Short mmCIF file of C-alpha atoms in Angstrom, two decimals:
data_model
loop_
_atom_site.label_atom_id
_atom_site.label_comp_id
_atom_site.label_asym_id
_atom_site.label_seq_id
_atom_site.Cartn_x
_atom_site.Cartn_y
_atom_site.Cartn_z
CA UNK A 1 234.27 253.87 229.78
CA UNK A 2 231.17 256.09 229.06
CA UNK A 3 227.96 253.85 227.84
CA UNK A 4 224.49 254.96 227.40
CA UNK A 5 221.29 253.19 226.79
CA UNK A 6 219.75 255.68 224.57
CA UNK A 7 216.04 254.35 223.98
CA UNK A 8 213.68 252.14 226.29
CA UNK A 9 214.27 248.47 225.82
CA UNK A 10 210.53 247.08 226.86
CA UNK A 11 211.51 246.65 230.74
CA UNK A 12 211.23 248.56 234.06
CA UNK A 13 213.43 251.25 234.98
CA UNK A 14 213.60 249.71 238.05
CA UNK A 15 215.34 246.65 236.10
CA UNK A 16 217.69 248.61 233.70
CA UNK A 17 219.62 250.37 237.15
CA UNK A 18 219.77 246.76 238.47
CA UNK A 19 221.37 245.23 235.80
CA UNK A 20 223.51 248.71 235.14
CA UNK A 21 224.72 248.46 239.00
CA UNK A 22 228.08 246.25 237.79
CA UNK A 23 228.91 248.47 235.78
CA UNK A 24 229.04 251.38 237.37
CA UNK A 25 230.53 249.29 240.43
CA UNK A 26 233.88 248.87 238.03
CA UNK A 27 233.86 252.48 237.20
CA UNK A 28 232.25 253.19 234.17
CA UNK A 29 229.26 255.92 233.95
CA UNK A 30 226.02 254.79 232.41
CA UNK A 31 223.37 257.02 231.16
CA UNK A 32 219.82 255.69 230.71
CA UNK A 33 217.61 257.87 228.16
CA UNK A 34 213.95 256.61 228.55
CA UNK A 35 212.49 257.57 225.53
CA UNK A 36 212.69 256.86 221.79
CA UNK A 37 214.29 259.21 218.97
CA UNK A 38 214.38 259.11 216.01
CA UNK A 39 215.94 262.19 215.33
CA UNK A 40 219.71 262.43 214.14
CA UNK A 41 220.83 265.39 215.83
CA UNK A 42 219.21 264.33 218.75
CA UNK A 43 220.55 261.01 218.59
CA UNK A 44 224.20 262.53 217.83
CA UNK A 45 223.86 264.26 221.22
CA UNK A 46 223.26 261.16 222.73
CA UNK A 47 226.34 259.32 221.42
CA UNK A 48 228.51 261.91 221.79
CA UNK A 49 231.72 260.75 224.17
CA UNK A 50 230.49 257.42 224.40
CA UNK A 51 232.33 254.42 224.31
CA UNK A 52 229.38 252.18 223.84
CA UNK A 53 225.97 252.75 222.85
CA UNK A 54 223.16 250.60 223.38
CA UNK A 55 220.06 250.77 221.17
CA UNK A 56 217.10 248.52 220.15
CA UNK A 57 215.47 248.63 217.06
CA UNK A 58 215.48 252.34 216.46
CA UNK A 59 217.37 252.92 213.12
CA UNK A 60 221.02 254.15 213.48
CA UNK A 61 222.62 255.98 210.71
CA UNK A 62 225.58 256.25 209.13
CA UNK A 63 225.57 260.23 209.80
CA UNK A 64 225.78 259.37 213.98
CA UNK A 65 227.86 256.24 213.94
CA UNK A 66 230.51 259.14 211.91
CA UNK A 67 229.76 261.82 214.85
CA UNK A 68 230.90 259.46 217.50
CA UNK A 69 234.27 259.41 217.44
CA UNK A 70 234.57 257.45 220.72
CA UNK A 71 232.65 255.05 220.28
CA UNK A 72 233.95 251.46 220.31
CA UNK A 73 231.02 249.02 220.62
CA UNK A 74 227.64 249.35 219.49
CA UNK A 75 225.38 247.23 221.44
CA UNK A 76 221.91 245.97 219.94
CA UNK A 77 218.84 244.54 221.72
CA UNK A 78 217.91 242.98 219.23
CA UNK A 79 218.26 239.77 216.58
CA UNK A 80 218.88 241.56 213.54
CA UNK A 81 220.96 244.37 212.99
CA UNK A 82 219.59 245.37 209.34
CA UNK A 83 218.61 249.09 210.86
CA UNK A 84 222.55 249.53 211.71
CA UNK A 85 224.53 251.45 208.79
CA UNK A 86 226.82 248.28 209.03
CA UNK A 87 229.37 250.00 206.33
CA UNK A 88 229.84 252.78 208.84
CA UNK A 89 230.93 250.71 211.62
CA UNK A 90 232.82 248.70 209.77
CA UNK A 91 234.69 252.21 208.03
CA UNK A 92 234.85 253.15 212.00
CA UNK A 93 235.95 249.95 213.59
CA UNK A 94 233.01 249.96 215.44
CA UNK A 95 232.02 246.19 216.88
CA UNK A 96 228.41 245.57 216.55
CA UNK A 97 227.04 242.61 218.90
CA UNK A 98 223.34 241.34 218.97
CA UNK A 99 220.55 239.72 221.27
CA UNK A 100 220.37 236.58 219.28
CA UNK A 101 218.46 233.82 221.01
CA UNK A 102 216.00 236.15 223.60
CA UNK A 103 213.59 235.66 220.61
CA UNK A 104 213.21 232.18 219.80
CA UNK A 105 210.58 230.88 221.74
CA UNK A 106 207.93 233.80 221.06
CA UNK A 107 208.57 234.30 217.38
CA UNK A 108 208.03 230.09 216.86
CA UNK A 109 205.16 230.34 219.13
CA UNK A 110 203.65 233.19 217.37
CA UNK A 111 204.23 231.34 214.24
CA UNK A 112 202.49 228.23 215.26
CA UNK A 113 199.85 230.65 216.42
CA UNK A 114 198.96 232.53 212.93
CA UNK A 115 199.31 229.09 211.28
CA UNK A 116 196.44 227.63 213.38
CA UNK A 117 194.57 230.88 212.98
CA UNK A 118 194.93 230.63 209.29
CA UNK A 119 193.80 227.41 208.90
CA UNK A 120 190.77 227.10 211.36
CA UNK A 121 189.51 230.51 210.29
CA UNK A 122 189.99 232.28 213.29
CA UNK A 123 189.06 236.02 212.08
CA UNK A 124 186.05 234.76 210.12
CA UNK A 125 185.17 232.55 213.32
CA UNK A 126 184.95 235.54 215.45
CA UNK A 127 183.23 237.71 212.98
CA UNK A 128 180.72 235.01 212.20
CA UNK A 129 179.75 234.47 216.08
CA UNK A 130 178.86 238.37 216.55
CA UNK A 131 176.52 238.62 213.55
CA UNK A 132 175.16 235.65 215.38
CA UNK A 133 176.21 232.70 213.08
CA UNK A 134 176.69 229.32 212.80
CA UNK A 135 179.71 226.60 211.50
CA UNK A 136 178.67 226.49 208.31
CA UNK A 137 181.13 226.75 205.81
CA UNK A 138 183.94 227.24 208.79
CA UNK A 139 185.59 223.55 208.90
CA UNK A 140 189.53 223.84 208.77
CA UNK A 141 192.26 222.05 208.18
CA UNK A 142 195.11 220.64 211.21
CA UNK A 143 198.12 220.78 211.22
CA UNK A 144 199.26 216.77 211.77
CA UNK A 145 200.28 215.26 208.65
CA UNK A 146 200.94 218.78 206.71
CA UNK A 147 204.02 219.08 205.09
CA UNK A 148 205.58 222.35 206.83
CA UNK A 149 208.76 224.39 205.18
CA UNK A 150 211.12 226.42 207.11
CA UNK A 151 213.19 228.78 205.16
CA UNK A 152 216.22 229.54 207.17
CA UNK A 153 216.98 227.26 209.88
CA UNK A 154 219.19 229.57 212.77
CA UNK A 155 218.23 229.69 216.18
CA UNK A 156 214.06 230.66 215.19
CA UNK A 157 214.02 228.55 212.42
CA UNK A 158 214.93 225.53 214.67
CA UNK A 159 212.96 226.45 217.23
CA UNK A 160 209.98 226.77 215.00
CA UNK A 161 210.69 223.31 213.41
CA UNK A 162 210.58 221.66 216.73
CA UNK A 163 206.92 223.35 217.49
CA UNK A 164 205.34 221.91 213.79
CA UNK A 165 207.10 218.65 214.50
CA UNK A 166 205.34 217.88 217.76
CA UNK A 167 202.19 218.91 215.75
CA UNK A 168 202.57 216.27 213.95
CA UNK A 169 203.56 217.85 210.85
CA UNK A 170 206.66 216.65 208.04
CA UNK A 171 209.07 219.57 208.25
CA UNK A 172 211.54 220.11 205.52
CA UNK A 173 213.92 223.35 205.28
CA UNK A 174 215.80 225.29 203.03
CA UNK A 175 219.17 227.04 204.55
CA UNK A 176 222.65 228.63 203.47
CA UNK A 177 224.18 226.78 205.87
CA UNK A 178 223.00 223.40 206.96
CA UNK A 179 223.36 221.96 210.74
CA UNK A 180 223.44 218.33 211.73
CA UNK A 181 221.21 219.44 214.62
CA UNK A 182 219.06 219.95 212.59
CA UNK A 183 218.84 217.22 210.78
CA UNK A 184 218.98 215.04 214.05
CA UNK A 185 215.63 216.50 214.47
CA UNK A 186 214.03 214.89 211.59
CA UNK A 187 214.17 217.67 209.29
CA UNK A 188 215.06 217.38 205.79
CA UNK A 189 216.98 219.95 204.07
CA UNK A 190 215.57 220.35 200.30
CA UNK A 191 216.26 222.83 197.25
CA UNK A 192 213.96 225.97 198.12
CA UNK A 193 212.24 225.41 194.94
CA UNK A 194 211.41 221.90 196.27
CA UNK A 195 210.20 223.03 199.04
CA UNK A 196 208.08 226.27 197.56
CA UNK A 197 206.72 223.91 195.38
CA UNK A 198 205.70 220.76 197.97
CA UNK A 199 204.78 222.73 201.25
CA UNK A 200 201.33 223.30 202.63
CA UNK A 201 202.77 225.80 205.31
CA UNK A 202 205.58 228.04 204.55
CA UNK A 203 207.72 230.15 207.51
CA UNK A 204 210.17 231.82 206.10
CA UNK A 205 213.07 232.85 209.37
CA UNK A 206 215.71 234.73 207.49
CA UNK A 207 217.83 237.68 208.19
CA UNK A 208 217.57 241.02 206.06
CA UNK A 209 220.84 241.43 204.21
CA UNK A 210 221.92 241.84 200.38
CA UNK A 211 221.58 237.90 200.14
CA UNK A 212 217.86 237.69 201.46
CA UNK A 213 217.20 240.92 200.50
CA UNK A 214 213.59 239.83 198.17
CA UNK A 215 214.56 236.37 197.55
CA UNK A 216 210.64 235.40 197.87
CA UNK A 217 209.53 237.59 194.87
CA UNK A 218 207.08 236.63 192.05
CA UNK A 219 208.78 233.91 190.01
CA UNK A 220 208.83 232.01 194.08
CA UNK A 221 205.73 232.82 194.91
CA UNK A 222 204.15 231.33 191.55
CA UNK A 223 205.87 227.93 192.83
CA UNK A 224 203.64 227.42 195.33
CA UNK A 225 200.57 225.68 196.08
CA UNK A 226 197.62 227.18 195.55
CA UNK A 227 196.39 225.80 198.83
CA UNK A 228 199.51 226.71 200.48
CA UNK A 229 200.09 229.28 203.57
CA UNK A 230 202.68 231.50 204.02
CA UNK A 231 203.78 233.17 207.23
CA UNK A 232 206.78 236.10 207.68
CA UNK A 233 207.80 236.56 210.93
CA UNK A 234 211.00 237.32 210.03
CA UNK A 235 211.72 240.65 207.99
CA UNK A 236 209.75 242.71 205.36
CA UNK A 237 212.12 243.27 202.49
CA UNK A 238 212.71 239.36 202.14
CA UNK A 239 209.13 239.65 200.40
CA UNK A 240 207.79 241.10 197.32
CA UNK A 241 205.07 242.10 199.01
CA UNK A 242 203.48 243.40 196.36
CA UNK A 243 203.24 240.12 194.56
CA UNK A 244 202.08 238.11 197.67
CA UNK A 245 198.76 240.10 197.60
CA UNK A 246 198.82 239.95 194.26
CA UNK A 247 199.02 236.18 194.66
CA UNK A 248 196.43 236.12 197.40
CA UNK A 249 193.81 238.49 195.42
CA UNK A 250 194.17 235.74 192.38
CA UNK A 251 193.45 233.37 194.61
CA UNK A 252 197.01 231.44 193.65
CA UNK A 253 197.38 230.41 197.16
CA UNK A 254 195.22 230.04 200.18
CA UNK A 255 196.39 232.93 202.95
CA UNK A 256 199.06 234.55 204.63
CA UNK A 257 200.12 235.56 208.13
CA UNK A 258 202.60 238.57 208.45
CA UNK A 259 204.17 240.07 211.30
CA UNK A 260 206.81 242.30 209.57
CA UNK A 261 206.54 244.82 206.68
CA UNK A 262 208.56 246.84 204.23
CA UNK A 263 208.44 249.71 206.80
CA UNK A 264 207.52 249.80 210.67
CA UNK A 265 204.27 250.26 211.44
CA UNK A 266 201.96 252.13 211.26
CA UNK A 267 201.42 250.94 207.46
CA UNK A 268 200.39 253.26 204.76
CA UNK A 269 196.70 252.91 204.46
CA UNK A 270 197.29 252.36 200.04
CA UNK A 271 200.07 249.25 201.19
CA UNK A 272 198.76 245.94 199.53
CA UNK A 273 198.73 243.66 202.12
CA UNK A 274 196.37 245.56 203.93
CA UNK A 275 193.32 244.99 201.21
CA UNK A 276 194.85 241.01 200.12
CA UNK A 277 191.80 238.22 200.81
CA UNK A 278 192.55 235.76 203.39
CA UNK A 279 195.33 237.99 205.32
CA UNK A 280 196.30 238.13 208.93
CA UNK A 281 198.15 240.95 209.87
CA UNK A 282 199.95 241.85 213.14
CA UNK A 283 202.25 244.85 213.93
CA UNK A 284 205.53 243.37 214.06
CA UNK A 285 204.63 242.11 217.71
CA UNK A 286 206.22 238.58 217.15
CA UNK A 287 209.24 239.10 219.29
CA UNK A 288 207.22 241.54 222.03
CA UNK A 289 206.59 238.86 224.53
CA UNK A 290 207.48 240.40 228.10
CA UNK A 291 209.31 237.23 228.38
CA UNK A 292 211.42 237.99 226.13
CA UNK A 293 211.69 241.58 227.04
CA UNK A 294 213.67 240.44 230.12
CA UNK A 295 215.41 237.91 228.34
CA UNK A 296 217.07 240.46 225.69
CA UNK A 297 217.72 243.12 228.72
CA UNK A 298 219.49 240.25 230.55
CA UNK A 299 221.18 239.47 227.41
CA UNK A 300 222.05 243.55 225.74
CA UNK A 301 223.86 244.55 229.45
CA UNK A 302 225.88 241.18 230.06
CA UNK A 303 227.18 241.72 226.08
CA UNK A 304 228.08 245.22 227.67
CA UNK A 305 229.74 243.52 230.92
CA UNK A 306 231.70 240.90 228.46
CA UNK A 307 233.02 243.35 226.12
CA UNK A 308 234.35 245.48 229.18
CA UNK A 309 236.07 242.65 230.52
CA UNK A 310 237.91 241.86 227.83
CA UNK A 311 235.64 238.99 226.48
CA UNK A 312 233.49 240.35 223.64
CA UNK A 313 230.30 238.18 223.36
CA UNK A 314 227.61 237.76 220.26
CA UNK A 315 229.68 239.88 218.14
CA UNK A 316 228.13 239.73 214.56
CA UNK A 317 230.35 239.37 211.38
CA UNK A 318 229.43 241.16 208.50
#
């Protein structure tokens, strides 16, 4: 079979011909394009006669996924698939697998991270000290005894909830789908109004799809507390973004961390969240651990080695 890795995947190149060295032991050619396109004709080119294509998180469109009429399998590096044209492989028969897991240490990390940054004042901390000032007025809060929500509880979600929990915080969590592993944990699945409305910290660890898709928009947002926190390290367009800074301008709750956007950066300069009080913003650098890097490569070329043998692996349903 042809396969290509058509954009860089955040390791050496040194490390991409190691892992590709299997495969091209058993026979198939693999073609290694080092830089990122977002171009469709360009991106067309590089599909073209390939049986399976393996991409990151550059968006691929329903217009290439039609052009290759070879292609079998298309392999993602990365957790979600939302920048896929998912009806087009589906219309093509096109299998679509994932990197799901190579994540969920960094993004729960990061999490705990902007949480402790949000509520012991890290920005204004390091601001203060180079105008040469004092502690005054800079006392936080901890995170021991806080009652922490985690909306969606997959592989991140859990991960995360294990992290607050040896904080010392309550978790509760709102999911879909509930698992007794879960719950063996110590968390306590609640209504997500219950928890929007009794949560100091909220993490919200969802997929982007039509069911997600804005399900934390105004009428949620006003059921929180106003000294609540709210961190998204999980996917833009699960927010209204637009009424979070509202929300955070009115001063109807306390601050917000946010890792992911309604586009990739770099963020229009007119986008809300970028002039809401008592904001921490990063550029969607949650999962960009190097880590994790390695873990996903590891991960994205044994999916490829699986599905050659016979014994497709992380396949996602949709």
């Amino acid at each position: 079979m042809n396969i290509s890795l058509i954009e860089p995947i955040g390791v050496p190149q040194s490390m991409i011909e190691e892992l590709a060295t299997p495969i091209r032991q058993a026979g198939h050619s693999f073609t290694y394009y080092d830089d990122k396109t977002t171009d469709t004709e360009e991106l067309k080119r590089r599909s073209a006669g390939q049986d399976i294509v393996m991409i990151a998180n550059n968006r691929y469109p329903s217009e290439v996924i039609e052009a290759s009429k070879d292609l079998k399998l298309l392999a993602v590096a990365f957790t979600g698939i939302d920048h896929v044209d998912l009806d087009a492989c589906k219309k093509n028969n096109v299998l679509v697998c994932n990197c799901a897991g190579y994540s969920n240490i960094c993004v729960a990390e990061q999490t705990i991270g902007m949480a402790i940054s949000l509520m012991r004042f890290f920005n204004t901390c390091d601001a203060t000290v180079r105008r040469g000032g004092t502690s005054v007025g800079l006392a936080g809060t901890e995170i021991s005894g806080k009652k922490v929500g985690i909306i969606g509880c997959g592989q991140i979600g859990t991960m995360t909830a294990k992290l607050f929990l040896a904080f010392g915080a309550e978790v509760i969590a709102y999911a879909r789908n509930r698992r007794p592993e879960v719950e063996t944990l110590g968390v306590k699945y609640v209504s997500l109004d219950e928890l929007l409305e009794t949560s100091d910290i909220i993490s919200l660890h969802t997929p982007n799809n039509a069911a997600t898709k804005g399900m934390i928009g105004k009428n949620q947002i006003a059921k929180m507390k106003k000294t609540a926190l709210f961190i998204n390290c999980a996917r833009g367009p699960i927010v209204d973004n637009k009424a979070l800074a509202d929300a955070l301008n009115e001063g109807r709750i306390a601050g917000a961390a946010i890792d992911v956007f309604d586009m990739e950066p770099p963020i229009p300069s007119d986008y809300p969240l970028l002039h809401a009080k008592n904001t921490l913003l990063t550029p969607h650098v949650a999962f960009l651990t190097k880590e994790a890097m390695v873990r996903r490569a590891k991960i994205e070329f044994q999916n490829v080695i699986s599905f050659l043998n016979g014994k497709p692996e992380n396949i996602c349903k949709f």
